[in-house]
């Protein structure tokens, strides 16, 4: 393992952390929450880097009220004008990309190069949805019986509560905010408590770009359950868009059922990565490194189980181990880092537990496999072979830099193994036989397939899962429609 020298002090050079922790962002103003402030920790150094405001139920109600006050004006804003404001958000994010990337690295721990990628991806949701805002067209046609015409109009769904995780602090927020605003909705965002500073930095950018006061509100809280329940119970709120774990997603679906809220759910994953004998080895290794190690494995789309066909297995294992061993582990903000720390000590401990469980069931450790002592929530890039199907990590998200490899013989066998999970978010297939690639793509139960590549996310494509990985899609032309309701008018001309 190649752990870079870790500095005990966080690198905050060039970041105005006070500006990003001014309070809750409600109705275009920064205000203190009613609870005691919450500490934000740099996972690379374990140092507290900021204290953020802590919203109570009353603060959350104020945020919904601000969104309600702004709703009529934003809904009536011409799509072209909304589009131009969204475009400006894209431009400002792009101009400030270096600062935003550093802030993400600091509070999340991810390597700077991953953070730069995230900022570009996150900003793109504004550019894409600026283009979608002016193309939300309705439908007009003659009813089959000929008695009347049918008009369908896509109206903004109403006030939206958006709840996001820590692993992509910018992109998970913009993937919801941009289409919601394009559709004409106002929102309250509750970002993850571990990574709130990026959400606040972006809120200031939206305001500068011309997003009117109250259209986007941001609240952080140490009591997400009561705060989100209170917001969802307000009859003016009509939409919950959540990205996070399947467990919390289930809880929120139950809560949302009380007021029959429209729900979009982007939940957990357990992506299989399948390498057939005829795959190009270099392409497969390159793809596996991206699918496994982007964000140090802390991605819902991360390859969680790697199935490699017997004929290419030994070569693949050797090449992957070499690449994983060579990764530079270190603080996120260090430009040399390729694998940053995990988000919390608890996350690193969970990975350690999953690796120990796999080893106790017969898996072999080729590199890594042991949590280092010292400062920061680090876990080394790890390769495991002969991971049995009853290992816990075959069924649970590892959410870390661990690649568990299993050998397979036949297509039928690997399809059965790939589908042996409650999740169905992403899958990766490597083969030079495009017929087989497309056939297996159809047989694998997942919302997204990457064929001969390690990256599937694209703002221009529908992102989302099947089974217990979620409901609905974000991105593409589908994303904006999640924030609309079709209104049907039967008309006799
Ligand atoms: P999480 O624990 O489910 O938290 C996600 C968000 O929900 C956070 O803002 C969290 O707030 C909030 N939350 C927690 N408990 C809540 C409750 N009872 N009521 C309302 N809100 C609540 O997930 P995470 O650990 O942040 O993120 C990792 C998970 O997200 C993984 O499972 C990953 O696969 C999934 N994910 C999915 C996608 C996708 O697109 N499908 C993308 C990224 C991540 P606090 O921070 O205050 O706890």
Short mmCIF file of C-alpha atoms in Angstrom, two decimals, residues 93-485:
data_model
loop_
_atom_site.label_atom_id
_atom_site.label_comp_id
_atom_site.label_asym_id
_atom_site.label_seq_id
_atom_site.Cartn_x
_atom_site.Cartn_y
_atom_site.Cartn_z
CA UNK A 93 -20.18 26.59 -11.40
CA UNK A 94 -17.77 26.09 -14.27
CA UNK A 95 -15.94 29.35 -13.48
CA UNK A 96 -15.64 28.34 -9.81
CA UNK A 97 -14.85 24.68 -10.53
CA UNK A 98 -11.45 24.71 -8.82
CA UNK A 99 -12.86 26.17 -5.59
CA UNK A 100 -15.86 23.83 -5.58
CA UNK A 101 -13.68 20.78 -6.24
CA UNK A 102 -11.42 21.66 -3.36
CA UNK A 103 -14.38 22.18 -1.04
CA UNK A 104 -15.83 18.78 -2.03
CA UNK A 105 -12.44 17.11 -1.46
CA UNK A 106 -12.13 18.75 1.90
CA UNK A 107 -15.48 17.78 3.38
CA UNK A 108 -15.97 14.48 1.57
CA UNK A 109 -12.35 13.30 1.38
CA UNK A 110 -12.54 12.26 -2.27
CA UNK A 111 -9.46 12.73 -4.44
CA UNK A 112 -9.28 16.14 -6.09
CA UNK A 113 -9.43 14.59 -9.56
CA UNK A 114 -12.70 12.84 -8.63
CA UNK A 115 -14.00 16.11 -7.18
CA UNK A 116 -13.16 17.96 -10.41
CA UNK A 117 -15.06 15.30 -12.32
CA UNK A 118 -17.99 15.69 -9.97
CA UNK A 119 -18.14 19.46 -10.43
CA UNK A 120 -18.18 19.12 -14.22
CA UNK A 121 -20.90 16.45 -13.97
CA UNK A 122 -22.90 18.52 -11.46
CA UNK A 123 -22.71 21.72 -13.53
CA UNK A 124 -23.80 19.81 -16.61
CA UNK A 125 -27.23 19.19 -15.02
CA UNK A 126 -27.79 22.95 -15.21
CA UNK A 127 -26.71 23.17 -18.84
CA UNK A 128 -28.79 20.13 -19.79
CA UNK A 129 -31.88 21.31 -17.94
CA UNK A 130 -31.49 24.87 -19.27
CA UNK A 131 -32.02 23.18 -22.64
CA UNK A 132 -34.90 21.03 -21.33
CA UNK A 133 -36.71 24.00 -19.72
CA UNK A 134 -37.80 25.33 -23.10
CA UNK A 135 -38.76 21.93 -24.52
CA UNK A 136 -41.36 20.65 -22.06
CA UNK A 137 -44.03 20.29 -24.72
CA UNK A 138 -47.58 19.12 -24.28
CA UNK A 139 -49.71 16.95 -26.55
CA UNK A 140 -52.72 17.63 -28.72
CA UNK A 141 -54.77 15.07 -30.62
CA UNK A 142 -58.18 13.82 -31.63
CA UNK A 143 -59.71 11.25 -29.26
CA UNK A 144 -60.11 7.86 -30.99
CA UNK A 145 -63.92 8.13 -30.84
CA UNK A 146 -63.69 11.46 -32.66
CA UNK A 147 -65.99 13.17 -30.17
CA UNK A 148 -63.43 15.57 -28.72
CA UNK A 149 -59.80 16.58 -28.67
CA UNK A 150 -57.26 15.67 -25.99
CA UNK A 151 -54.89 18.32 -24.68
CA UNK A 152 -52.10 17.31 -22.30
CA UNK A 153 -50.09 19.96 -20.52
CA UNK A 154 -47.10 19.26 -18.23
CA UNK A 155 -47.50 21.46 -15.16
CA UNK A 156 -44.95 21.96 -12.37
CA UNK A 157 -45.76 19.41 -9.67
CA UNK A 158 -45.47 21.89 -6.79
CA UNK A 159 -43.11 22.32 -3.88
CA UNK A 160 -40.43 19.63 -3.74
CA UNK A 161 -38.43 18.28 -0.80
CA UNK A 162 -35.03 17.06 -1.96
CA UNK A 163 -32.85 14.89 0.28
CA UNK A 164 -29.32 14.01 -0.81
CA UNK A 165 -26.37 11.87 0.35
CA UNK A 166 -22.74 12.76 1.10
CA UNK A 167 -20.99 10.81 -1.64
CA UNK A 168 -21.60 13.37 -4.43
CA UNK A 169 -22.36 16.55 -2.48
CA UNK A 170 -22.70 18.72 -5.61
CA UNK A 171 -24.03 16.36 -8.26
CA UNK A 172 -26.77 14.69 -6.23
CA UNK A 173 -28.15 18.16 -5.44
CA UNK A 174 -27.93 19.63 -8.95
CA UNK A 175 -29.37 16.44 -10.48
CA UNK A 176 -32.58 17.32 -8.60
CA UNK A 177 -32.51 21.12 -8.35
CA UNK A 178 -31.86 21.81 -12.04
CA UNK A 179 -34.78 19.74 -13.43
CA UNK A 180 -37.10 20.91 -10.64
CA UNK A 181 -36.37 24.54 -11.50
CA UNK A 182 -36.62 23.83 -15.24
CA UNK A 183 -40.11 22.41 -14.64
CA UNK A 184 -41.14 25.51 -12.67
CA UNK A 185 -41.01 24.07 -9.14
CA UNK A 186 -39.57 25.58 -5.97
CA UNK A 187 -37.57 23.38 -3.60
CA UNK A 188 -36.20 22.75 -0.13
CA UNK A 189 -32.93 20.81 -0.16
CA UNK A 190 -31.75 18.85 2.85
CA UNK A 191 -28.16 17.83 2.11
CA UNK A 192 -26.26 15.16 4.04
CA UNK A 193 -24.92 16.32 7.38
CA UNK A 194 -21.38 15.15 6.56
CA UNK A 195 -21.09 17.36 3.43
CA UNK A 196 -23.24 20.49 3.80
CA UNK A 197 -20.67 23.14 2.80
CA UNK A 198 -20.87 22.33 -0.91
CA UNK A 199 -24.67 22.69 -0.82
CA UNK A 200 -24.34 26.12 0.81
CA UNK A 201 -21.60 27.23 -1.61
CA UNK A 202 -23.88 26.24 -4.49
CA UNK A 203 -26.84 28.07 -2.92
CA UNK A 204 -24.81 31.30 -3.06
CA UNK A 205 -24.03 30.58 -6.72
CA UNK A 206 -27.71 30.05 -7.59
CA UNK A 207 -28.54 33.39 -5.97
CA UNK A 208 -25.78 35.13 -7.90
CA UNK A 209 -27.05 33.50 -11.11
CA UNK A 210 -30.45 35.11 -10.60
CA UNK A 211 -32.49 32.34 -8.98
CA UNK A 212 -35.15 34.35 -7.11
CA UNK A 213 -35.32 34.27 -3.32
CA UNK A 214 -37.24 31.28 -1.98
CA UNK A 215 -36.97 29.19 -5.17
CA UNK A 216 -34.13 27.15 -3.65
CA UNK A 217 -33.89 26.78 0.14
CA UNK A 218 -31.25 24.72 1.96
CA UNK A 219 -31.62 23.35 5.48
CA UNK A 220 -29.19 21.18 7.43
CA UNK A 221 -30.24 19.33 10.53
CA UNK A 222 -29.17 16.78 13.09
CA UNK A 223 -32.75 15.44 13.16
CA UNK A 224 -33.49 14.48 9.53
CA UNK A 225 -36.44 12.23 10.43
CA UNK A 226 -38.67 14.78 12.21
CA UNK A 227 -37.58 17.62 9.92
CA UNK A 228 -38.34 15.75 6.70
CA UNK A 229 -41.60 14.35 8.11
CA UNK A 230 -42.75 17.86 9.02
CA UNK A 231 -41.99 19.13 5.52
CA UNK A 232 -43.74 16.17 3.87
CA UNK A 233 -46.80 16.66 6.05
CA UNK A 234 -47.31 20.20 4.69
CA UNK A 235 -50.06 19.83 2.07
CA UNK A 236 -48.32 22.34 -0.20
CA UNK A 237 -45.41 19.91 -0.63
CA UNK A 238 -46.21 17.52 -3.51
CA UNK A 239 -42.93 15.80 -4.26
CA UNK A 240 -40.15 13.97 -2.46
CA UNK A 241 -36.98 13.30 -4.42
CA UNK A 242 -34.53 11.26 -2.37
CA UNK A 243 -31.07 9.87 -3.05
CA UNK A 244 -29.56 7.67 -0.38
CA UNK A 245 -29.64 4.21 1.10
CA UNK A 246 -32.43 1.74 0.42
CA UNK A 247 -33.14 1.51 4.17
CA UNK A 248 -33.81 5.23 4.58
CA UNK A 249 -35.65 5.21 1.24
CA UNK A 250 -38.10 2.61 2.58
CA UNK A 251 -38.71 4.74 5.70
CA UNK A 252 -39.33 7.84 3.59
CA UNK A 253 -41.67 6.01 1.22
CA UNK A 254 -43.76 4.98 4.22
CA UNK A 255 -43.73 8.56 5.51
CA UNK A 256 -44.62 9.96 2.07
CA UNK A 257 -47.55 7.56 1.80
CA UNK A 258 -49.33 9.51 4.56
CA UNK A 259 -49.85 12.44 2.22
CA UNK A 260 -49.64 10.41 -1.01
CA UNK A 261 -46.59 12.30 -2.22
CA UNK A 262 -45.06 11.68 -5.61
CA UNK A 263 -41.71 10.00 -4.90
CA UNK A 264 -38.52 9.66 -6.89
CA UNK A 265 -36.07 7.34 -5.19
CA UNK A 266 -32.42 6.86 -6.13
CA UNK A 267 -31.30 4.14 -3.73
CA UNK A 268 -28.51 1.69 -3.09
CA UNK A 269 -26.75 -0.55 -5.58
CA UNK A 270 -24.83 -3.83 -5.77
CA UNK A 271 -23.44 -3.62 -9.29
CA UNK A 272 -22.02 -6.74 -10.93
CA UNK A 273 -19.07 -6.31 -13.30
CA UNK A 274 -18.82 -9.19 -15.77
CA UNK A 275 -15.72 -9.88 -17.85
CA UNK A 276 -16.05 -12.52 -20.56
CA UNK A 277 -13.07 -14.47 -21.95
CA UNK A 278 -13.17 -12.55 -25.22
CA UNK A 279 -12.96 -9.11 -23.57
CA UNK A 280 -10.08 -6.82 -24.42
CA UNK A 281 -8.00 -7.10 -21.24
CA UNK A 282 -6.80 -3.48 -21.20
CA UNK A 283 -10.33 -2.15 -21.77
CA UNK A 284 -11.69 -4.40 -19.02
CA UNK A 285 -8.99 -3.36 -16.52
CA UNK A 286 -9.40 0.31 -17.34
CA UNK A 287 -13.19 -0.02 -17.01
CA UNK A 288 -12.94 -1.99 -13.78
CA UNK A 289 -10.66 0.63 -12.23
CA UNK A 290 -13.15 3.38 -13.03
CA UNK A 291 -16.20 1.33 -12.03
CA UNK A 292 -14.57 0.26 -8.76
CA UNK A 293 -12.33 3.15 -7.78
CA UNK A 294 -14.09 6.35 -8.85
CA UNK A 295 -14.75 8.11 -5.56
CA UNK A 296 -12.70 5.39 -3.78
CA UNK A 297 -15.61 3.02 -4.29
CA UNK A 298 -18.09 5.30 -2.49
CA UNK A 299 -20.56 5.36 -5.38
CA UNK A 300 -23.98 3.77 -5.73
CA UNK A 301 -22.90 2.59 -9.18
CA UNK A 302 -19.60 1.14 -7.90
CA UNK A 303 -18.76 -2.36 -9.08
CA UNK A 304 -19.51 -4.38 -5.95
CA UNK A 305 -18.99 -7.88 -7.37
CA UNK A 306 -16.51 -8.70 -10.15
CA UNK A 307 -17.24 -11.90 -12.10
CA UNK A 308 -14.44 -12.96 -14.47
CA UNK A 309 -14.66 -15.90 -16.88
CA UNK A 310 -12.21 -18.73 -16.27
CA UNK A 311 -10.15 -18.22 -19.45
CA UNK A 312 -9.15 -14.65 -18.62
CA UNK A 313 -9.40 -14.87 -14.82
CA UNK A 314 -5.69 -15.24 -13.91
CA UNK A 315 -4.54 -12.46 -16.25
CA UNK A 316 -7.31 -10.14 -15.06
CA UNK A 317 -6.56 -10.78 -11.39
CA UNK A 318 -2.82 -10.08 -11.87
CA UNK A 319 -3.40 -6.88 -13.86
CA UNK A 320 -6.07 -5.54 -11.50
CA UNK A 321 -3.98 -6.25 -8.40
CA UNK A 322 -1.02 -4.40 -9.93
CA UNK A 323 -3.16 -1.34 -10.65
CA UNK A 324 -4.87 -1.37 -7.24
CA UNK A 325 -1.55 -1.75 -5.39
CA UNK A 326 -0.09 1.22 -7.25
CA UNK A 327 -2.79 3.71 -6.26
CA UNK A 328 -1.67 6.66 -4.14
CA UNK A 329 -3.75 6.82 -0.96
CA UNK A 330 -3.84 10.16 0.83
CA UNK A 331 -5.81 13.27 1.78
CA UNK A 332 -8.46 14.26 -0.73
CA UNK A 333 -7.07 17.76 -1.24
CA UNK A 334 -3.58 16.49 -2.12
CA UNK A 335 -3.38 16.62 -5.95
CA UNK A 336 -1.30 13.40 -5.95
CA UNK A 337 -4.02 11.38 -4.20
CA UNK A 338 -5.86 8.74 -6.20
CA UNK A 339 -7.78 7.15 -3.32
CA UNK A 340 -8.94 9.38 -0.46
CA UNK A 341 -10.32 8.34 2.93
CA UNK A 342 -13.79 6.96 3.59
CA UNK A 343 -16.41 9.41 4.80
CA UNK A 344 -16.44 8.33 8.48
CA UNK A 345 -14.71 5.96 10.88
CA UNK A 346 -17.93 3.92 10.85
CA UNK A 347 -17.73 3.51 7.07
CA UNK A 348 -14.10 2.31 7.24
CA UNK A 349 -15.02 -0.09 10.07
CA UNK A 350 -17.88 -1.53 8.02
CA UNK A 351 -15.53 -2.25 5.11
CA UNK A 352 -13.09 -3.93 7.50
CA UNK A 353 -15.91 -6.08 8.83
CA UNK A 354 -17.06 -7.09 5.33
CA UNK A 355 -13.50 -8.03 4.32
CA UNK A 356 -13.00 -10.06 7.53
CA UNK A 357 -16.30 -11.85 6.87
CA UNK A 358 -15.29 -12.73 3.27
CA UNK A 359 -11.86 -13.98 4.43
CA UNK A 360 -13.49 -16.11 7.15
CA UNK A 361 -15.52 -17.76 4.36
CA UNK A 362 -12.48 -18.58 2.23
CA UNK A 363 -11.65 -15.41 0.26
CA UNK A 364 -7.95 -14.65 -0.34
CA UNK A 365 -6.44 -11.17 0.08
CA UNK A 366 -4.11 -10.20 -2.80
CA UNK A 367 -3.54 -6.64 -1.65
CA UNK A 368 -4.82 -4.33 1.09
CA UNK A 369 -7.38 -5.95 3.36
CA UNK A 370 -6.45 -4.24 6.59
CA UNK A 371 -7.52 -0.89 7.99
CA UNK A 372 -4.41 1.19 8.78
CA UNK A 373 -3.93 2.84 12.14
CA UNK A 374 -3.37 6.59 12.34
CA UNK A 375 -5.30 9.73 11.54
CA UNK A 376 -8.04 9.78 8.90
CA UNK A 377 -10.68 7.28 7.89
CA UNK A 378 -8.53 5.45 5.36
CA UNK A 379 -8.98 2.01 3.86
CA UNK A 380 -6.43 0.65 1.37
CA UNK A 381 -7.28 -0.49 -2.17
CA UNK A 382 -8.01 -4.19 -1.72
CA UNK A 383 -8.34 -7.16 -4.07
CA UNK A 384 -9.99 -10.36 -2.88
CA UNK A 385 -10.27 -13.57 -4.89
CA UNK A 386 -12.48 -16.63 -4.46
CA UNK A 387 -15.17 -14.61 -2.73
CA UNK A 388 -18.03 -17.05 -2.09
CA UNK A 389 -21.62 -16.14 -2.90
CA UNK A 390 -22.61 -16.33 0.77
CA UNK A 391 -20.11 -13.60 1.77
CA UNK A 392 -21.90 -10.57 3.18
CA UNK A 393 -20.22 -8.29 0.64
CA UNK A 394 -21.92 -10.19 -2.19
CA UNK A 395 -25.26 -8.91 -0.90
CA UNK A 396 -24.40 -5.58 0.78
CA UNK A 397 -22.91 -2.38 -0.64
CA UNK A 398 -19.20 -2.32 0.25
CA UNK A 399 -18.98 1.41 -0.51
CA UNK A 400 -15.19 1.33 -0.44
CA UNK A 401 -12.06 0.42 -2.42
CA UNK A 402 -12.50 -3.36 -2.26
CA UNK A 403 -12.70 -5.48 -5.41
CA UNK A 404 -14.11 -8.98 -4.71
CA UNK A 405 -13.41 -11.35 -7.61
CA UNK A 406 -15.24 -14.54 -8.48
CA UNK A 407 -14.50 -16.94 -11.35
CA UNK A 408 -17.34 -18.14 -13.59
CA UNK A 409 -17.68 -20.59 -16.48
CA UNK A 410 -20.90 -19.91 -18.41
CA UNK A 411 -23.14 -17.03 -19.41
CA UNK A 412 -26.17 -18.57 -17.71
CA UNK A 413 -24.24 -19.01 -14.47
CA UNK A 414 -23.03 -15.39 -14.37
CA UNK A 415 -26.44 -13.95 -15.26
CA UNK A 416 -27.96 -15.91 -12.38
CA UNK A 417 -25.27 -14.65 -9.99
CA UNK A 418 -25.52 -11.05 -11.23
CA UNK A 419 -29.27 -11.05 -10.60
CA UNK A 420 -29.01 -12.68 -7.16
CA UNK A 421 -29.57 -9.40 -5.31
CA UNK A 422 -32.42 -7.17 -4.19
CA UNK A 423 -30.69 -4.27 -5.96
CA UNK A 424 -30.74 -3.37 -9.65
CA UNK A 425 -28.99 -0.06 -10.26
CA UNK A 426 -26.01 -0.52 -12.60
CA UNK A 427 -24.06 -3.38 -14.22
CA UNK A 428 -20.87 -3.55 -16.28
CA UNK A 429 -20.19 -6.02 -19.09
CA UNK A 430 -16.95 -6.52 -21.00
CA UNK A 431 -16.93 -8.60 -24.19
CA UNK A 432 -15.86 -8.07 -27.80
CA UNK A 433 -18.96 -9.95 -28.99
CA UNK A 434 -21.48 -7.11 -29.22
CA UNK A 435 -24.33 -9.60 -29.73
CA UNK A 436 -23.53 -11.23 -26.43
CA UNK A 437 -23.05 -7.83 -24.81
CA UNK A 438 -26.53 -6.70 -25.79
CA UNK A 439 -28.10 -10.07 -24.93
CA UNK A 440 -26.57 -10.08 -21.44
CA UNK A 441 -27.51 -6.38 -21.03
CA UNK A 442 -31.13 -7.42 -21.51
CA UNK A 443 -30.85 -10.40 -19.17
CA UNK A 444 -29.30 -8.48 -16.26
CA UNK A 445 -31.85 -6.82 -14.00
CA UNK A 446 -30.49 -3.28 -13.73
CA UNK A 447 -31.62 0.18 -14.74
CA UNK A 448 -28.28 1.00 -16.36
CA UNK A 449 -25.68 -1.07 -18.19
CA UNK A 450 -22.16 0.02 -19.15
CA UNK A 451 -20.94 -2.11 -22.06
CA UNK A 452 -17.15 -2.12 -22.44
CA UNK A 453 -16.78 0.97 -20.24
CA UNK A 454 -16.53 1.79 -16.56
CA UNK A 455 -18.64 4.93 -16.42
CA UNK A 456 -22.39 4.98 -16.97
CA UNK A 457 -23.59 8.31 -15.49
CA UNK A 458 -24.49 10.99 -18.03
CA UNK A 459 -26.77 14.00 -17.48
CA UNK A 460 -28.25 13.38 -20.93
CA UNK A 461 -29.32 9.81 -20.07
CA UNK A 462 -31.95 8.41 -17.67
CA UNK A 463 -30.20 7.46 -14.40
CA UNK A 464 -32.00 5.12 -12.03
CA UNK A 465 -32.55 1.61 -10.83
CA UNK A 466 -34.98 -1.29 -10.84
CA UNK A 467 -35.92 -3.61 -7.95
CA UNK A 468 -34.98 -2.03 -4.60
CA UNK A 469 -32.54 0.41 -6.19
CA UNK A 470 -35.25 2.95 -6.75
CA UNK A 471 -38.21 4.52 -8.45
CA UNK A 472 -38.07 7.01 -11.31
CA UNK A 473 -35.21 8.44 -13.34
CA UNK A 474 -32.97 11.48 -13.14
CA UNK A 475 -31.33 13.08 -16.18
CA UNK A 476 -32.14 12.75 -19.84
CA UNK A 477 -35.54 13.92 -20.97
CA UNK A 478 -37.07 11.80 -18.19
CA UNK A 479 -35.56 13.77 -15.30
CA UNK A 480 -37.54 16.95 -15.78
CA UNK A 481 -40.82 15.08 -16.19
CA UNK A 482 -40.44 13.72 -12.62
CA UNK A 483 -41.14 17.29 -11.49
CA UNK A 484 -44.29 17.71 -13.57
CA UNK A 485 -47.86 16.43 -13.51
#
